[in-house]
mmCIF file of C-alpha atoms in Angstrom:
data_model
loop_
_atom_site.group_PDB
_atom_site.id
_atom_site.type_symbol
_atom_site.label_atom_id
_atom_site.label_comp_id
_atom_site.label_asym_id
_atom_site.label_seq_id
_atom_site.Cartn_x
_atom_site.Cartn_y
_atom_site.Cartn_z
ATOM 1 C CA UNK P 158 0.000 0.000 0.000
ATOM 2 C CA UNK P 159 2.715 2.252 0.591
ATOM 3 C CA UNK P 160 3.841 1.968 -2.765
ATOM 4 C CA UNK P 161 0.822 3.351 -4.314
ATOM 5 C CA UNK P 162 1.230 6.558 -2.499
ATOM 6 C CA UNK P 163 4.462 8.072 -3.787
ATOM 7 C CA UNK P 164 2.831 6.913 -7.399
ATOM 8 C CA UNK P 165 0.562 9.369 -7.593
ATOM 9 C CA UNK P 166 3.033 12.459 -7.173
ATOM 10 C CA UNK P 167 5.428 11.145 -9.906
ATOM 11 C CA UNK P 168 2.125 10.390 -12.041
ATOM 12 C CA UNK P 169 0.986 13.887 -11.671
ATOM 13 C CA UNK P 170 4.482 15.891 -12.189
ATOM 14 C CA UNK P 171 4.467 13.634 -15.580
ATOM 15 C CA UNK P 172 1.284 15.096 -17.100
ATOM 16 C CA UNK P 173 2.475 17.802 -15.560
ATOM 17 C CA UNK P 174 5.512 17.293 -17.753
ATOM 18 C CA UNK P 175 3.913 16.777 -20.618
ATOM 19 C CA UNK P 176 1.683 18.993 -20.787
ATOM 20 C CA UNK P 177 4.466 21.681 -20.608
ATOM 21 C CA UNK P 178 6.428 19.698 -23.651
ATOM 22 C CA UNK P 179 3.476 20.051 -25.806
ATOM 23 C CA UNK P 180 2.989 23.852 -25.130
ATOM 24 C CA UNK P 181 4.091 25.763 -28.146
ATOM 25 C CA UNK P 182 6.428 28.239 -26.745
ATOM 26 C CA UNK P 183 8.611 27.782 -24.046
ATOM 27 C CA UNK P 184 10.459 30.459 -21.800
ATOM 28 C CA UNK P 185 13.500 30.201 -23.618
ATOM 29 C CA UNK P 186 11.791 30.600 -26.799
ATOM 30 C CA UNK P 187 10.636 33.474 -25.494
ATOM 31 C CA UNK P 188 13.888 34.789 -23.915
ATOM 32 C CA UNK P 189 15.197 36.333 -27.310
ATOM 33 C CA UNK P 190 12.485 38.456 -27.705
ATOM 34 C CA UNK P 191 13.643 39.922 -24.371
ATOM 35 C CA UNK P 192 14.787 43.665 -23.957
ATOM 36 C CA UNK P 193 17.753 43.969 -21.833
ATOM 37 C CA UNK P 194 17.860 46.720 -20.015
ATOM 38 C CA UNK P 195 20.161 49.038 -17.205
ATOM 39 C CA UNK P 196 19.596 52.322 -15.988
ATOM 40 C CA UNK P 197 21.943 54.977 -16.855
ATOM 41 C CA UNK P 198 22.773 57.342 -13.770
ATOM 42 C CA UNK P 199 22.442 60.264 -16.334
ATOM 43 C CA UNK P 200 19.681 62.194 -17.991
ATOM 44 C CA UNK P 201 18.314 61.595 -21.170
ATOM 45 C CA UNK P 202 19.087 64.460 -22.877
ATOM 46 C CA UNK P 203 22.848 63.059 -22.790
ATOM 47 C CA UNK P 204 21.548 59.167 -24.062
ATOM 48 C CA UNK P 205 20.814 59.031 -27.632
ATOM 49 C CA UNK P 206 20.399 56.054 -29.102
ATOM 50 C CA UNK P 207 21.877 57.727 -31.915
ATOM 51 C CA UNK P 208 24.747 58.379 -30.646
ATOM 52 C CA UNK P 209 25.634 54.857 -28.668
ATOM 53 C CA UNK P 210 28.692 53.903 -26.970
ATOM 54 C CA UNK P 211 31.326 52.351 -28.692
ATOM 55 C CA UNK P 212 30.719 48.542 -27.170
ATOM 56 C CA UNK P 213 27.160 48.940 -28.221
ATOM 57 C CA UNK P 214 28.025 50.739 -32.132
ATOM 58 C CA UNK P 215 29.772 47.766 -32.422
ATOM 59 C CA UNK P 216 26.493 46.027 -33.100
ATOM 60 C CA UNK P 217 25.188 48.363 -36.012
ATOM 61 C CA UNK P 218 21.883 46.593 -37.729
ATOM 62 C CA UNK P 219 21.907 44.148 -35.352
ATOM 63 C CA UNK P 220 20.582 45.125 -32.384
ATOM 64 C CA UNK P 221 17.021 47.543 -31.114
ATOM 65 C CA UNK P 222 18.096 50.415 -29.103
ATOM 66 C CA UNK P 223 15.057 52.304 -26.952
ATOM 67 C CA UNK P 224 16.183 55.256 -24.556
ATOM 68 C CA UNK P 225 13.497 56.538 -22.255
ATOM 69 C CA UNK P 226 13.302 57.941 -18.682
ATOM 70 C CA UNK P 227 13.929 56.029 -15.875
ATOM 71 C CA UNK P 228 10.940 55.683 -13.070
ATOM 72 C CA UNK P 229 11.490 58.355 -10.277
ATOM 73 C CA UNK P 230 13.776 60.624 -11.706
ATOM 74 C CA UNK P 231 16.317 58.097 -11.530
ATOM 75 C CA UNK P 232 18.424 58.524 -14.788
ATOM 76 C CA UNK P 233 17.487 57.288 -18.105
ATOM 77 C CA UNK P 234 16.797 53.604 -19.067
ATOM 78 C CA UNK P 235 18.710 52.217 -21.568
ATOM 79 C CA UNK P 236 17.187 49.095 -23.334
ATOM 80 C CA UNK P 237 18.237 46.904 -26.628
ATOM 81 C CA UNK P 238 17.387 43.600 -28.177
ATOM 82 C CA UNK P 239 18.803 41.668 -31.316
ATOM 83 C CA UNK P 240 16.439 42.687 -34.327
ATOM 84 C CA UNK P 241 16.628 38.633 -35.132
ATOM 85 C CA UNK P 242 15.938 36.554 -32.269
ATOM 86 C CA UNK P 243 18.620 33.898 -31.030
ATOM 87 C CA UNK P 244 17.409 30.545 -31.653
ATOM 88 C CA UNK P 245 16.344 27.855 -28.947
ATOM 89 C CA UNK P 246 19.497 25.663 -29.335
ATOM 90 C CA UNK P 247 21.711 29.333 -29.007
ATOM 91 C CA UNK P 248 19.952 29.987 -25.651
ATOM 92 C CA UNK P 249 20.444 26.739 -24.624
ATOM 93 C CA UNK P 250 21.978 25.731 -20.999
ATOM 94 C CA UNK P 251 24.825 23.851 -22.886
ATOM 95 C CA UNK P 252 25.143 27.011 -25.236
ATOM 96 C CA UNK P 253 25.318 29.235 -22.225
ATOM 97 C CA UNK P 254 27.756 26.832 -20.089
ATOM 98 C CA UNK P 255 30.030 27.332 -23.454
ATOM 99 C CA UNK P 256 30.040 31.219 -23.676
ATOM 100 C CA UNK P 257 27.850 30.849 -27.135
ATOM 101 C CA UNK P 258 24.751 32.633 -26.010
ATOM 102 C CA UNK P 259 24.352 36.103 -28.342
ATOM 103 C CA UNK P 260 22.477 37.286 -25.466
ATOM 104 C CA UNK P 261 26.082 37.305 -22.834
ATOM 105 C CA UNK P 262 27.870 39.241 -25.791
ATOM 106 C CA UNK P 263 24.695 42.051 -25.713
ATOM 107 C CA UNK P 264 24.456 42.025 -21.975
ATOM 108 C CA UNK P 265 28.047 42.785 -21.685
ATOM 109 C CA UNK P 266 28.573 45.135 -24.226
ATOM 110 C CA UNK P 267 24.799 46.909 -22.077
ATOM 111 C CA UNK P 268 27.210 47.318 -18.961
ATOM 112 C CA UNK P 269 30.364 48.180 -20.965
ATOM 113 C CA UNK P 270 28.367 51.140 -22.165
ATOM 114 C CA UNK P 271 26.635 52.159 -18.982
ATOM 115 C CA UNK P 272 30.423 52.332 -17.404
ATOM 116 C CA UNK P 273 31.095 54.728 -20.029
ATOM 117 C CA UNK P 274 28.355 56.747 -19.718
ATOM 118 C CA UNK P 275 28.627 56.876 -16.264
ATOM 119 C CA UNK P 276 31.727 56.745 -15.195
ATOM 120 C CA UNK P 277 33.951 57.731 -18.928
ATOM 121 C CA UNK P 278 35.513 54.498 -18.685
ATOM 122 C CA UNK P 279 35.362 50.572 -18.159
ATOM 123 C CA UNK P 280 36.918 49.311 -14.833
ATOM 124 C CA UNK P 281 37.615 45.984 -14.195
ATOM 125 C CA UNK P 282 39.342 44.296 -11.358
ATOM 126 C CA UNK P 283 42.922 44.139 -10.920
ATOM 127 C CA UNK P 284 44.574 41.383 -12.842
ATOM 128 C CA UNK P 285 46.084 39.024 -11.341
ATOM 129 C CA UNK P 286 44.977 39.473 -7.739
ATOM 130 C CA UNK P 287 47.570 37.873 -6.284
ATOM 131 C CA UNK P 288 51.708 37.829 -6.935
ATOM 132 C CA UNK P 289 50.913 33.713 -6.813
ATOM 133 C CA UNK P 290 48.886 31.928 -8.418
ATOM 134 C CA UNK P 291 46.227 29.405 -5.877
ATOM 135 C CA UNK P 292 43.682 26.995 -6.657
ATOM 136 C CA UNK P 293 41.491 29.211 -4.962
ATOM 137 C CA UNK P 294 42.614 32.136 -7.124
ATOM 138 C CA UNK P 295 41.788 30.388 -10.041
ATOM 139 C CA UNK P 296 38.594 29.766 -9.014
ATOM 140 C CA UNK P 297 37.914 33.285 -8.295
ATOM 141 C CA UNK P 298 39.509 33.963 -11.308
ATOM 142 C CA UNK P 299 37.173 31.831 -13.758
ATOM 143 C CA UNK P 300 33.853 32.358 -12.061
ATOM 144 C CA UNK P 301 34.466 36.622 -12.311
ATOM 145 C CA UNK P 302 35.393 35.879 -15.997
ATOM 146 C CA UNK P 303 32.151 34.003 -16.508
ATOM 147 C CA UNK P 304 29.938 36.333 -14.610
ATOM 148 C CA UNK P 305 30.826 39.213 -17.642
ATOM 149 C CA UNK P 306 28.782 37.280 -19.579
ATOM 150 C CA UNK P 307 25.586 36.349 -17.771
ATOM 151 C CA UNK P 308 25.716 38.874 -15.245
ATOM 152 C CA UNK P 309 25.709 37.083 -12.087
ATOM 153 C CA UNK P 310 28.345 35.462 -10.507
#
């Protein structure tokens, strides 16, 4: 009898299951048609899309650019999407895990151009950051390079 009870919650997360399968768009299909966006800690008189930072010109046809004030006051939002949406296998986990996602490219050239516009320049973290090298260190050292990318560490 006591079989029959853990049955019906694996029964139920497989219609569950397939029922999502057979759903014609999925998040990651839907992912592409995402805007990215940051806020810009300026005002939007000085963010044209236009005139667009030189890690984001780099992308010229290829990419959406909308500029438009940020909620409270609080700058000016910066937002841009590909014009042709990545494909499901190029968002893919094992596409991501690679570094093959367009999407890391855009995101990072998005906070390469916010630096500038905030700051007049991109910094990055002192490299190496220590006069040894550690397996700890190179840890460290991967995951930051890998968080340029997707954002989060």
């Amino acid at each position: 009898m006591k079989k029959v009870w853990w049955t019906i919650p694996v029964a139920a997360a497989s219609v569950a299951a397939a029922r999502k399968a057979r759903s014609g768009r999925t998040a990651d299909d839907r992912a592409g048609d995402r805007w990215l966006t940051v806020t810009v800690n300026r005002p939007l008189a000085e963010v044209s899309p236009d005139d667009l930072p030189e890690p984001l010109a780099a992308f010229p046809g290829k990419i959406e650019v909308r500029v438009r004030p940020a909620p409270g006051d609080r700058g000016t939002e910066l937002a841009v999407r590909p014009v042709q949406p990545p494909t499901a296998r190029q968002t893919s986990l094992p596409a991501r895990l690679a570094g093959e996602d367009p999407r890391q490219e855009l995101r990072l050239a998005l906070r390469r151009a916010k630096a500038l516009l905030e700051a007049g320049e991109v910094l990055l973290p002192d490299a190496p950051p220590t006069t040894r090298p550690t397996p700890g260190g190179k840890l460290v050292e991967m995951v930051t390079r890998r968080a340029g990318g997707e954002g989060v560490l």
